[in-house]
Amino acid sequence: MALVREPKDGAWTYQLFNDLFADPAVCIISYCLPCVTYGQNAETVHGPAGSCVNHGLKYYLYSCICLCGLVAGPTRKALRGAYKLPAEPAGVGADDNTDCIVHTIPCIACFALCQEANELKARKVTAPVDPRPFDWAPVSSTAPPATTTTAPVQADMTKAEPVVVAPVAPAPATTTQ
């Protein structure tokens, strides 16, 4: 049975280390198959465009070289930005780096995945929190102004006359004795 709490703005509903077993099923899946939990979290945060399987596979491949923080960090940052949640744990790095660092340290990544999954369930998220296509660009509250560009017009090209190259006669063979 999952521990149910009421979410509050500006604060995590479930703490990173204290509430690991708030939902035992999420805890076990996050420990044994973190790519599954991450795929579900990323699909909820970024929308179905990336699909759970694609996100989970990306997490798995990056975790093989201990860089899953590059994939999971922006997802955690989008979740924190949407609900104005503090960086947790405090003091791990600058606020911009905390999310990547938390997912890069193997023993803490499971805790972070559990916290994110429990937070998304507690807030009953049905629409994507950050529906933009997944990338490593910083998450900002203001979108850059849209700009349009036009392709340069190509000058008229005319067909050039073919160049005739005269064949070169082979040099006479000389023999030496």
N, CA, C and O atoms as a DFTB+ gen file, in Angstrom:
708 C
 N C O
     1  1       0.846      -1.185       0.000
     2  2       0.000       0.000       0.000
     3  2       0.886       1.240       0.000
     4  3       1.797       1.363       0.819
     5  1       0.618       2.135      -0.901
     6  2       1.410       3.354      -1.031
     7  2       0.989       4.381       0.019
     8  3      -0.188       4.509       0.358
     9  1       1.983       5.105       0.518
    10  2       1.748       6.176       1.475
    11  2       1.244       7.386       0.685
    12  3       1.943       7.874      -0.203
    13  1       0.033       7.878       0.999
    14  2      -0.579       8.971       0.244
    15  2      -0.435      10.264       1.031
    16  3      -0.752      10.322       2.219
    17  1       0.046      11.300       0.353
    18  2       0.194      12.626       0.961
    19  2      -0.379      13.670       0.028
    20  3      -0.515      13.443      -1.175
    21  1      -0.708      14.800       0.587
    22  2      -1.242      15.909      -0.186
    23  2      -0.073      16.789      -0.657
    24  3       0.708      17.259       0.170
    25  1       0.057      17.019      -1.979
    26  2       1.178      17.831      -2.471
    27  2       1.027      19.304      -2.105
    28  3      -0.083      19.828      -2.003
    29  1       2.174      19.958      -1.910
    30  2       2.209      21.389      -1.606
    31  2       3.081      22.074      -2.639
    32  3       4.086      21.514      -3.078
    33  1       2.706      23.280      -3.031
    34  2       3.521      24.031      -3.978
    35  2       4.834      24.451      -3.322
    36  3       4.860      24.876      -2.167
    37  1       5.909      24.325      -4.072
    38  2       7.206      24.762      -3.584
    39  2       7.914      23.782      -2.676
    40  3       8.979      24.105      -2.150
    41  1       7.369      22.600      -2.471
    42  2       8.017      21.600      -1.611
    43  2       7.745      20.207      -2.163
    44  3       6.670      19.934      -2.696
    45  1       8.733      19.337      -2.027
    46  2       8.547      17.954      -2.439
    47  2       7.538      17.282      -1.521
    48  3       7.576      17.483      -0.307
    49  1       6.652      16.500      -2.076
    50  2       5.691      15.747      -1.286
    51  2       6.389      14.594      -0.573
    52  3       6.060      14.266       0.567
    53  1       7.348      13.990      -1.250
    54  2       8.123      12.875      -0.693
    55  2       9.588      13.276      -0.682
    56  3      10.110      13.761      -1.685
    57  1      10.253      13.075       0.449
    58  2      11.659      13.434       0.600
    59  2      12.550      12.409      -0.096
    60  3      12.172      11.248      -0.257
    61  1      13.733      12.850      -0.505
    62  2      14.630      12.010      -1.286
    63  2      15.058      10.747      -0.542
    64  3      14.979       9.653      -1.101
    65  1      15.503      10.875       0.689
    66  2      16.010       9.719       1.426
    67  2      14.997       9.126       2.405
    68  3      15.002       7.917       2.636
    69  1      14.147       9.944       2.971
    70  2      13.232       9.478       4.023
    71  2      12.061       8.653       3.497
    72  3      11.565       7.776       4.205
    73  1      11.615       8.912       2.284
    74  2      10.385       8.297       1.780
    75  2      10.634       7.309       0.638
    76  3       9.829       7.201      -0.287
    77  1      11.729       6.609       0.711
    78  2      12.062       5.655      -0.345
    79  2      10.992       4.579      -0.479
    80  3      10.648       4.192      -1.596
    81  1      10.466       4.094       0.627
    82  2       9.482       3.011       0.603
    83  2       8.040       3.519       0.680
    84  3       7.148       2.775       1.088
    85  1       7.804       4.766       0.296
    86  2       6.434       5.294       0.305
    87  2       5.541       4.455      -0.603
    88  3       4.378       4.215      -0.276
    89  1       6.065       4.015      -1.721
    90  2       5.370       3.087      -2.612
    91  2       6.349       1.941      -2.879
    92  3       7.251       2.083      -3.704
    93  1       6.180       0.808      -2.191
    94  2       7.142      -0.296      -2.324
    95  2       7.309      -0.812      -3.755
    96  3       8.412      -1.201      -4.139
    97  1       6.250      -0.821      -4.539
    98  2       6.356      -1.300      -5.921
    99  2       7.291      -0.402      -6.733
   100  3       8.144      -0.897      -7.470
   101  1       7.132       0.905      -6.600
   102  2       8.002       1.849      -7.299
   103  2       9.444       1.670      -6.836
   104  3      10.373       1.728      -7.642
   105  1       9.624       1.457      -5.555
   106  2      10.967       1.274      -4.994
   107  2      11.647       0.050      -5.594
   108  3      12.807       0.127      -6.000
   109  1      10.951      -1.065      -5.657
   110  2      11.533      -2.307      -6.171
   111  2      11.841      -2.180      -7.664
   112  3      12.908      -2.596      -8.117
   113  1      10.910      -1.607      -8.425
   114  2      11.143      -1.442      -9.862
   115  2      12.293      -0.469     -10.110
   116  3      13.107      -0.689     -11.007
   117  1      12.366       0.603      -9.324
   118  2      13.445       1.585      -9.491
   119  2      14.802       0.980      -9.171
   120  3      15.806       1.343      -9.785
   121  1      14.839       0.073      -8.225
   122  2      16.107      -0.550      -7.852
   123  2      16.523      -1.600      -8.883
   124  3      17.679      -1.633      -9.304
   125  1      15.580      -2.461      -9.293
   126  2      15.905      -3.562     -10.203
   127  2      15.953      -3.126     -11.665
   128  3      16.822      -3.576     -12.413
   129  1      15.043      -2.269     -12.077
   130  2      14.949      -1.819     -13.469
   131  2      14.761      -0.298     -13.517
   132  3      13.671       0.179     -13.833
   133  1      15.801       0.454     -13.211
   134  2      15.636       1.916     -13.172
   135  2      15.216       2.505     -14.509
   136  3      14.571       3.553     -14.550
   137  1      15.575       1.841     -15.605
   138  2      15.200       2.381     -16.916
   139  2      13.686       2.371     -17.122
   140  3      13.159       3.211     -17.851
   141  1      12.982       1.431     -16.489
   142  2      11.515       1.373     -16.600
   143  2      10.900       2.561     -15.862
   144  3      10.036       3.253     -16.400
   145  1      11.351       2.789     -14.629
   146  2      10.818       3.917     -13.853
   147  2      11.131       5.236     -14.550
   148  3      10.278       6.120     -14.635
   149  1      12.375       5.365     -15.053
   150  2      12.717       6.601     -15.743
   151  2      11.856       6.786     -16.993
   152  3      11.385       7.892     -17.255
   153  1      11.646       5.730     -17.760
   154  2      10.817       5.827     -18.964
   155  2       9.414       6.305     -18.640
   156  3       8.859       7.142     -19.352
   157  1       8.832       5.774     -17.557
   158  2       7.487       6.200     -17.150
   159  2       7.492       7.657     -16.701
   160  3       6.598       8.425     -17.056
   161  1       8.502       8.033     -15.919
   162  2       8.590       9.429     -15.458
   163  2       8.760      10.382     -16.638
   164  3       8.079      11.405     -16.714
   165  1       9.663      10.052     -17.554
   166  2       9.936      10.932     -18.693
   167  2       8.719      11.054     -19.607
   168  3       8.445      12.128     -20.143
   169  1       7.993       9.956     -19.782
   170  2       6.794      10.017     -20.615
   171  2       5.741      10.922     -19.964
   172  3       5.033      11.651     -20.658
   173  1       5.640      10.873     -18.651
   174  2       4.683      11.735     -17.948
   175  2       5.116      13.192     -18.022
   176  3       4.278      14.074     -18.214
   177  1       6.413      13.461     -17.872
   178  2       6.905      14.837     -17.870
   179  2       6.929      15.426     -19.273
   180  3       6.482      16.555     -19.477
   181  1       7.446      14.677     -20.243
   182  2       7.640      15.221     -21.590
   183  2       6.531      14.863     -22.569
   184  3       6.500      15.396     -23.678
   185  1       5.631      13.985     -22.190
   186  2       4.541      13.601     -23.078
   187  2       4.854      12.330     -23.835
   188  3       5.984      11.843     -23.805
   189  1       3.849      11.790     -24.517
   190  2       4.014      10.500     -25.189
   191  2       4.851      10.556     -26.461
   192  3       5.123       9.514     -27.057
   193  1       5.262      11.736     -26.891
   194  2       6.011      11.826     -28.145
   195  2       7.300      11.013     -28.100
   196  3       7.683      10.413     -29.104
   197  1       7.971      10.985     -26.957
   198  2       9.230      10.255     -26.855
   199  2       9.038       8.799     -26.513
   200  3       9.969       8.014     -26.691
   201  1       7.900       8.404     -26.041
   202  2       7.522       7.062     -25.615
   203  2       8.360       6.548     -24.457
   204  3       9.555       6.826     -24.354
   205  1       7.714       5.804     -23.604
   206  2       8.331       5.222     -22.416
   207  2       9.526       4.344     -22.793
   208  3      10.567       4.390     -22.137
   209  1       9.375       3.558     -23.835
   210  2      10.439       2.632     -24.237
   211  2      11.672       3.392     -24.722
   212  3      12.797       3.043     -24.365
   213  1      11.466       4.420     -25.528
   214  2      12.611       5.205     -26.022
   215  2      13.359       5.888     -24.888
   216  3      14.589       5.865     -24.846
   217  1      12.616       6.495     -23.969
   218  2      13.262       7.152     -22.834
   219  2      13.996       6.133     -21.967
   220  3      15.126       6.374     -21.543
   221  1      13.359       5.006     -21.705
   222  2      13.979       3.972     -20.879
   223  2      15.225       3.405     -21.523
   224  3      16.214       3.152     -20.835
   225  1      15.199       3.199     -22.829
   226  2      16.361       2.684     -23.548
   227  2      17.509       3.686     -23.507
   228  3      18.665       3.309     -23.317
   229  1      17.185       4.949     -23.685
   230  2      18.204       5.994     -23.620
   231  2      18.849       6.016     -22.228
   232  3      20.068       6.130     -22.104
   233  1      18.024       5.905     -21.191
   234  2      18.537       5.877     -19.813
   235  2      19.448       4.661     -19.615
   236  3      20.522       4.771     -19.024
   237  1      19.013       3.508     -20.112
   238  2      19.807       2.285     -19.954
   239  2      21.165       2.422     -20.641
   240  3      22.191       2.073     -20.058
   241  1      21.179       2.926     -21.874
   242  2      22.433       3.047     -22.608
   243  2      23.398       4.019     -21.928
   244  3      24.598       3.754     -21.856
   245  1      22.886       5.127     -21.438
   246  2      23.749       6.080     -20.750
   247  2      24.195       5.559     -19.386
   248  3      25.283       5.902     -18.923
   249  1      23.377       4.741     -18.740
   250  2      23.781       4.197     -17.440
   251  2      24.905       3.183     -17.584
   252  3      25.643       2.942     -16.629
   253  1      25.046       2.585     -18.761
   254  2      26.147       1.641     -18.994
   255  2      27.501       2.328     -18.901
   256  3      28.501       1.680     -18.589
   257  1      27.549       3.617     -19.165
   258  2      28.802       4.361     -19.055
   259  2      28.716       5.400     -17.925
   260  3      29.447       6.390     -17.920
   261  1      27.820       5.157     -16.983
   262  2      27.653       6.005     -15.779
   263  2      27.364       7.461     -16.108
   264  3      27.835       8.356     -15.407
   265  1      26.606       7.709     -17.151
   266  2      26.234       9.073     -17.522
   267  2      24.726       9.257     -17.621
   268  3      24.256      10.113     -18.371
   269  1      23.964       8.468     -16.877
   270  2      22.511       8.589     -16.972
   271  2      22.020       9.938     -16.450
   272  3      20.884      10.325     -16.722
   273  1      22.854      10.653     -15.712
   274  2      22.486      11.993     -15.265
   275  2      22.268      12.955     -16.424
   276  3      21.503      13.912     -16.300
   277  1      22.936      12.707     -17.554
   278  2      22.740      13.565     -18.727
   279  2      21.351      13.396     -19.315
   280  3      20.821      14.317     -19.936
   281  1      20.762      12.228     -19.124
   282  2      19.422      11.965     -19.645
   283  2      18.360      12.320     -18.610
   284  3      17.376      12.989     -18.926
   285  1      18.564      11.871     -17.373
   286  2      17.547      12.041     -16.336
   287  2      17.579      13.431     -15.690
   288  3      16.567      13.883     -15.153
   289  1      18.711      14.101     -15.736
   290  2      18.820      15.430     -15.132
   291  2      17.836      16.439     -15.696
   292  3      17.139      17.098     -14.925
   293  1      17.753      16.587     -17.032
   294  2      16.795      17.543     -17.585
   295  2      15.336      17.204     -17.273
   296  3      14.504      18.104     -17.158
   297  1      15.020      15.920     -17.137
   298  2      13.650      15.536     -16.798
   299  2      13.334      15.956     -15.362
   300  3      12.266      16.505     -15.090
   301  1      14.270      15.695     -14.447
   302  2      14.070      16.108     -13.050
   303  2      13.989      17.633     -12.956
   304  3      13.193      18.175     -12.190
   305  1      14.819      18.313     -13.740
   306  2      14.816      19.777     -13.715
   307  2      13.490      20.329     -14.232
   308  3      12.988      21.321     -13.703
   309  1      12.916      19.699     -15.259
   310  2      11.614      20.136     -15.778
   311  2      10.521      19.938     -14.733
   312  3       9.642      20.785     -14.581
   313  1      10.578      18.820     -14.015
   314  2       9.612      18.555     -12.949
   315  2       9.757      19.589     -11.834
   316  3       8.762      20.119     -11.339
   317  1      10.996      19.871     -11.445
   318  2      11.222      20.870     -10.393
   319  2      10.759      22.249     -10.837
   320  3      10.177      22.996     -10.051
   321  1      11.019      22.586     -12.097
   322  2      10.619      23.904     -12.602
   323  2       9.109      24.068     -12.683
   324  3       8.587      25.155     -12.436
   325  1       8.410      23.003     -13.025
   326  2       6.952      23.087     -13.171
   327  2       6.257      23.327     -11.835
   328  3       5.249      24.031     -11.776
   329  1       6.793      22.747     -10.766
   330  2       6.150      22.861      -9.448
   331  2       6.973      23.676      -8.452
   332  3       6.676      23.692      -7.258
   333  1       8.013      24.353      -8.956
   334  2       8.871      25.200      -8.119
   335  2       9.426      24.430      -6.917
   336  3       9.393      24.912      -5.784
   337  1       9.930      23.239      -7.184
   338  2      10.477      22.386      -6.134
   339  2      11.950      22.721      -5.908
   340  3      12.659      23.051      -6.859
   341  1      12.416      22.642      -4.670
   342  2      13.820      22.959      -4.395
   343  2      14.754      21.848      -4.885
   344  3      14.349      20.696      -5.043
   345  1      15.999      22.223      -5.118
   346  2      17.009      21.227      -5.487
   347  2      17.260      20.356      -4.263
   348  3      17.445      20.851      -3.151
   349  1      17.260      19.060      -4.492
   350  2      17.455      18.143      -3.367
   351  2      18.373      17.026      -3.795
   352  3      18.167      16.484      -4.881
   353  1      19.359      16.644      -3.034
   354  2      19.730      17.160      -1.727
   355  2      20.453      18.500      -1.859
   356  3      21.166      18.738      -2.834
   357  1      20.264      19.352      -0.887
   358  2      20.874      20.676      -0.899
   359  2      22.375      20.537      -0.691
   360  3      22.830      19.667       0.051
   361  1      23.125      21.386      -1.341
   362  2      24.564      21.399      -1.146
   363  2      25.345      20.446      -2.037
   364  3      26.564      20.345      -1.901
   365  1      24.677      19.748      -2.942
   366  2      25.387      18.807      -3.813
   367  2      26.103      19.550      -4.925
   368  3      27.136      19.084      -5.407
   369  1      25.600      20.653      -5.329
   370  2      26.203      21.447      -6.403
   371  2      25.330      22.656      -6.643
   372  3      24.383      22.915      -5.899
   373  1      25.652      23.388      -7.680
   374  2      24.798      24.519      -8.048
   375  2      23.426      23.969      -8.433
   376  3      23.314      22.822      -8.865
   377  1      22.392      24.780      -8.276
   378  2      21.029      24.324      -8.589
   379  2      20.919      23.756      -9.998
   380  3      20.142      22.831     -10.238
   381  1      21.693      24.304     -10.929
   382  2      21.618      23.818     -12.306
   383  2      22.220      22.429     -12.456
   384  3      21.822      21.678     -13.346
   385  1      23.175      22.075     -11.597
   386  2      23.874      20.799     -11.731
   387  2      23.333      19.708     -10.820
   388  3      23.609      18.530     -11.050
   389  1      22.582      20.063      -9.807
   390  2      22.124      19.092      -8.819
   391  2      21.355      17.944      -9.448
   392  3      21.550      16.788      -9.073
   393  1      20.494      18.245     -10.390
   394  2      19.659      17.212     -10.999
   395  2      20.498      16.164     -11.735
   396  3      20.229      14.967     -11.638
   397  1      21.504      16.616     -12.462
   398  2      22.382      15.668     -13.168
   399  2      23.239      14.880     -12.187
   400  3      23.434      13.677     -12.356
   401  1      23.747      15.548     -11.170
   402  2      24.611      14.881     -10.188
   403  2      23.837      13.812      -9.434
   404  3      24.353      12.718      -9.208
   405  1      22.608      14.117      -9.043
   406  2      21.792      13.161      -8.287
   407  2      21.591      11.878      -9.086
   408  3      21.616      10.788      -8.515
   409  1      21.393      11.990     -10.384
   410  2      21.168      10.799     -11.209
   411  2      22.465      10.124     -11.645
   412  3      22.434       8.986     -12.114
   413  1      23.582      10.787     -11.504
   414  2      24.854      10.195     -11.904
   415  2      25.421       9.304     -10.806
   416  3      26.092       8.317     -11.107
   417  1      25.170       9.626      -9.556
   418  2      25.665       8.811      -8.443
   419  2      24.764       7.583      -8.331
   420  3      23.581       7.721      -8.018
   421  1      25.302       6.373      -8.582
   422  2      24.456       5.179      -8.666
   423  2      23.588       4.910      -7.442
   424  3      22.424       4.538      -7.598
   425  1      24.108       5.084      -6.238
   426  2      23.310       4.751      -5.065
   427  2      22.203       5.767      -4.802
   428  3      21.247       5.460      -4.089
   429  1      22.314       6.964      -5.360
   430  2      21.298       7.992      -5.143
   431  2      20.289       8.021      -6.289
   432  3      19.166       8.489      -6.099
   433  1      20.659       7.534      -7.467
   434  2      19.765       7.580      -8.630
   435  2      18.452       6.858      -8.360
   436  3      17.392       7.330      -8.772
   437  1      18.508       5.721      -7.675
   438  2      17.290       4.978      -7.340
   439  2      16.372       5.820      -6.448
   440  3      15.156       5.829      -6.635
   441  1      16.960       6.521      -5.485
   442  2      16.184       7.382      -4.595
   443  2      15.509       8.496      -5.396
   444  3      14.339       8.810      -5.176
   445  1      16.258       9.087      -6.324
   446  2      15.711      10.186      -7.127
   447  2      14.571       9.702      -8.022
   448  3      13.555      10.384      -8.154
   449  1      14.734       8.534      -8.635
   450  2      13.664       7.999      -9.484
   451  2      12.405       7.727      -8.673
   452  3      11.298       8.021      -9.123
   453  1      12.572       7.167      -7.478
   454  2      11.412       6.922      -6.601
   455  2      10.728       8.228      -6.224
   456  3       9.503       8.337      -6.261
   457  1      11.542       9.219      -5.860
   458  2      10.975      10.503      -5.460
   459  2      10.190      11.132      -6.610
   460  3       9.089      11.642      -6.403
   461  1      10.746      11.098      -7.814
   462  2      10.062      11.688      -8.961
   463  2       8.772      10.941      -9.295
   464  3       7.745      11.566      -9.560
   465  1       8.820       9.609      -9.284
   466  2       7.620       8.813      -9.587
   467  2       6.527       9.060      -8.551
   468  3       5.360       9.228      -8.903
   469  1       6.905       9.082      -7.281
   470  2       5.925       9.335      -6.224
   471  2       5.353      10.746      -6.318
   472  3       4.167      10.963      -6.068
   473  1       6.204      11.699      -6.681
   474  2       5.745      13.088      -6.820
   475  2       4.734      13.218      -7.959
   476  3       3.715      13.893      -7.814
   477  1       5.017      12.576      -9.086
   478  2       4.101      12.633     -10.220
   479  2       2.764      11.974      -9.890
   480  3       1.711      12.450     -10.313
   481  1       2.810      10.871      -9.128
   482  2       1.561      10.204      -8.721
   483  2       0.785      11.062      -7.731
   484  3      -0.438      11.168      -7.829
   485  1       1.480      11.674      -6.782
   486  2       0.806      12.495      -5.775
   487  2       0.137      13.712      -6.409
   488  3      -0.937      14.132      -5.979
   489  1       0.769      14.266      -7.419
   490  2       0.213      15.449      -8.079
   491  2      -0.781      15.088      -9.172
   492  3      -1.363      15.971      -9.802
   493  1      -0.979      13.784      -9.401
   494  2      -1.955      13.297     -10.387
   495  2      -1.765      13.977     -11.741
   496  3      -2.711      14.512     -12.319
   497  1      -0.544      13.949     -12.230
   498  2      -0.198      14.588     -13.497
   499  2      -0.811      13.790     -14.646
   500  3      -0.545      12.598     -14.798
   501  1      -1.628      14.458     -15.445
   502  2      -2.244      13.804     -16.604
   503  2      -1.744      14.396     -17.918
   504  3      -1.648      13.687     -18.920
   505  1      -1.428      15.675     -17.922
   506  2      -0.904      16.330     -19.123
   507  2       0.608      16.502     -18.953
   508  3       1.091      16.613     -17.827
   509  1       1.350      16.524     -20.047
   510  2       2.799      16.701     -19.937
   511  2       3.160      17.987     -19.210
   512  3       2.557      19.036     -19.438
   513  1       4.143      17.892     -18.341
   514  2       4.613      19.045     -17.580
   515  2       5.471      19.938     -18.472
   516  3       5.392      21.164     -18.395
   517  1       6.281      19.321     -19.307
   518  2       7.194      20.026     -20.197
   519  2       7.099      19.358     -21.568
   520  3       7.930      18.510     -21.892
   521  1       6.098      19.725     -22.383
   522  2       5.827      18.988     -23.615
   523  2       6.792      19.226     -24.769
   524  3       6.624      18.632     -25.834
   525  1       7.783      20.065     -24.590
   526  2       8.719      20.293     -25.697
   527  2       9.498      19.018     -25.984
   528  3       9.610      18.153     -25.115
   529  1      10.032      18.892     -27.179
   530  2      10.832      17.705     -27.474
   531  2      12.008      17.614     -26.516
   532  3      12.607      18.625     -26.151
   533  1      12.328      16.408     -26.119
   534  2      13.400      16.193     -25.159
   535  2      14.737      16.570     -25.762
   536  3      15.112      16.083     -26.828
   537  1      15.454      17.444     -25.067
   538  2      16.814      17.769     -25.457
   539  2      17.565      18.245     -24.227
   540  3      17.015      18.270     -23.127
   541  1      18.798      18.615     -24.411
   542  2      19.610      19.031     -23.278
   543  2      19.618      20.532     -23.102
   544  3      20.435      21.054     -22.343
   545  1      18.740      21.237     -23.774
   546  2      18.682      22.689     -23.638
   547  2      18.177      23.045     -22.244
   548  3      17.372      22.311     -21.670
   549  1      18.639      24.156     -21.703
   550  2      18.179      24.545     -20.369
   551  2      16.676      24.777     -20.351
   552  3      16.099      25.263     -21.323
   553  1      16.057      24.428     -19.247
   554  2      14.629      24.641     -19.073
   555  2      14.448      26.082     -18.612
   556  3      15.019      26.490     -17.600
   557  1      13.661      26.845     -19.346
   558  2      13.428      28.232     -18.961
   559  2      11.932      28.495     -18.949
   560  3      11.151      27.807     -19.606
   561  1      11.557      29.507     -18.187
   562  2      10.139      29.822     -18.082
   563  2       9.671      30.679     -19.252
   564  3       8.472      30.755     -19.518
   565  1      10.594      31.323     -19.949
   566  2      10.209      32.145     -21.085
   567  2      10.799      31.546     -22.350
   568  3      11.970      31.167     -22.392
   569  1       9.984      31.470     -23.356
   570  2      10.441      30.928     -24.637
   571  2      11.134      32.033     -25.421
   572  3      10.722      33.191     -25.351
   573  1      12.183      31.692     -26.166
   574  2      12.838      32.723     -26.977
   575  2      11.906      33.192     -28.076
   576  3      11.048      32.435     -28.529
   577  1      12.067      34.435     -28.510
   578  2      11.182      34.942     -29.561
   579  2      11.369      34.137     -30.847
   580  3      12.478      33.738     -31.202
   581  1      10.262      33.918     -31.519
   582  2      10.307      33.146     -32.755
   583  2      10.900      34.004     -33.863
   584  3      10.539      35.172     -34.013
   585  1      11.797      33.431     -34.628
   586  2      12.387      34.133     -35.757
   587  2      12.170      33.295     -37.007
   588  3      12.125      32.066     -36.960
   589  1      12.040      33.984     -38.104
   590  2      11.873      33.262     -39.357
   591  2      13.061      33.568     -40.243
   592  3      13.598      34.675     -40.216
   593  1      13.462      32.606     -41.012
   594  2      14.552      32.804     -41.948
   595  2      14.088      32.346     -43.316
   596  3      13.235      31.468     -43.443
   597  1      14.661      32.953     -44.324
   598  2      14.333      32.542     -45.682
   599  2      15.607      32.061     -46.345
   600  3      16.697      32.559     -46.062
   601  1      15.467      31.113     -47.208
   602  2      16.610      30.582     -47.926
   603  2      17.053      31.595     -48.982
   604  3      16.216      32.263     -49.590
   605  1      18.363      31.711     -49.201
   606  2      18.836      32.647     -50.225
   607  2      18.402      32.170     -51.609
   608  3      18.326      30.972     -51.881
   609  1      18.124      33.132     -52.462
   610  2      17.706      32.816     -53.827
   611  2      18.953      32.502     -54.631
   612  3      19.942      33.233     -54.576
   613  1      18.896      31.416     -55.374
   614  2      20.051      31.006     -56.159
   615  2      20.003      31.697     -57.512
   616  3      18.941      31.804     -58.125
   617  1      21.164      32.168     -57.979
   618  2      21.245      32.835     -59.281
   619  2      20.957      31.822     -60.376
   620  3      21.180      30.622     -60.215
   621  1      20.446      32.342     -61.513
   622  2      20.176      31.450     -62.644
   623  2      21.465      30.786     -63.092
   624  3      22.507      31.424     -63.238
   625  1      21.359      29.524     -63.297
   626  2      22.530      28.792     -63.750
   627  2      22.313      28.426     -65.211
   628  3      21.253      27.924     -65.583
   629  1      23.322      28.679     -66.032
   630  2      23.243      28.316     -67.436
   631  2      24.199      27.164     -67.699
   632  3      25.208      26.990     -67.015
   633  1      23.853      26.400     -68.694
   634  2      24.678      25.248     -69.009
   635  2      25.908      25.723     -69.759
   636  3      25.799      26.402     -70.780
   637  1      27.064      25.368     -69.256
   638  2      28.320      25.756     -69.898
   639  2      28.611      24.820     -71.054
   640  3      28.184      23.666     -71.076
   641  1      29.349      25.354     -72.010
   642  2      29.768      24.535     -73.146
   643  2      30.730      23.467     -72.650
   644  3      31.560      23.734     -71.782
   645  1      30.624      22.261     -73.194
   646  2      31.540      21.209     -72.753
   647  2      32.971      21.515     -73.167
   648  3      33.218      22.067     -74.239
   649  1      33.882      21.160     -72.328
   650  2      35.298      21.360     -72.589
   651  2      35.821      20.100     -73.252
   652  3      35.657      18.996     -72.734
   653  1      36.460      20.281     -74.420
   654  2      37.004      19.140     -75.151
   655  2      38.473      19.020     -74.797
   656  3      39.227      19.984     -74.927
   657  1      38.878      17.854     -74.355
   658  2      40.258      17.606     -74.005
   659  2      40.829      16.673     -75.054
   660  3      40.294      15.593     -75.305
   661  1      41.920      17.104     -75.661
   662  2      42.545      16.279     -76.684
   663  2      43.247      15.103     -76.024
   664  3      43.896      15.263     -74.990
   665  1      43.119      13.916     -76.621
   666  2      43.793      12.767     -76.036
   667  2      45.301      12.900     -76.172
   668  3      45.796      13.459     -77.151
   669  1      46.002      12.404     -75.223
   670  2      47.456      12.466     -75.214
   671  2      47.972      11.163     -75.812
   672  3      47.571      10.071     -75.409
   673  1      48.881      11.307     -76.795
   674  2      49.451      10.119     -77.434
   675  2      50.474       9.488     -76.504
   676  3      51.236      10.197     -75.846
   677  1      50.498       8.166     -76.446
   678  2      51.490       7.526     -75.578
   679  2      52.908       7.761     -76.102
   680  3      53.140       7.841     -77.308
   681  1      53.812       7.864     -75.197
   682  2      55.218       8.095     -75.559
   683  2      55.784       6.833     -76.174
   684  3      55.434       5.732     -75.747
   685  1      56.678       6.969     -77.199
   686  2      57.249       5.767     -77.804
   687  2      58.092       5.013     -76.798
   688  3      58.778       5.610     -75.968
   689  1      58.036       3.733     -76.878
   690  2      58.783       2.888     -75.958
   691  2      60.241       2.846     -76.381
   692  3      60.550       2.704     -77.564
   693  1      61.093       2.966     -75.454
   694  2      62.544       2.893     -75.743
   695  2      63.087       1.672     -75.028
   696  3      62.698       1.343     -73.908
   697  1      63.994       1.024     -75.716
   698  2      64.615      -0.150     -75.106
   699  2      66.096       0.083     -74.972
   700  3      66.723       0.687     -75.842
   701  1      66.627      -0.371     -73.937
   702  2      68.074      -0.232     -73.713
   703  2      68.687      -1.611     -73.604
   704  3      68.089      -2.536     -73.053
   705  1      69.883      -1.732     -74.137
   706  2      70.549      -3.031     -74.105
   707  2      71.802      -2.993     -73.366
   708  3      72.482      -4.013     -73.250
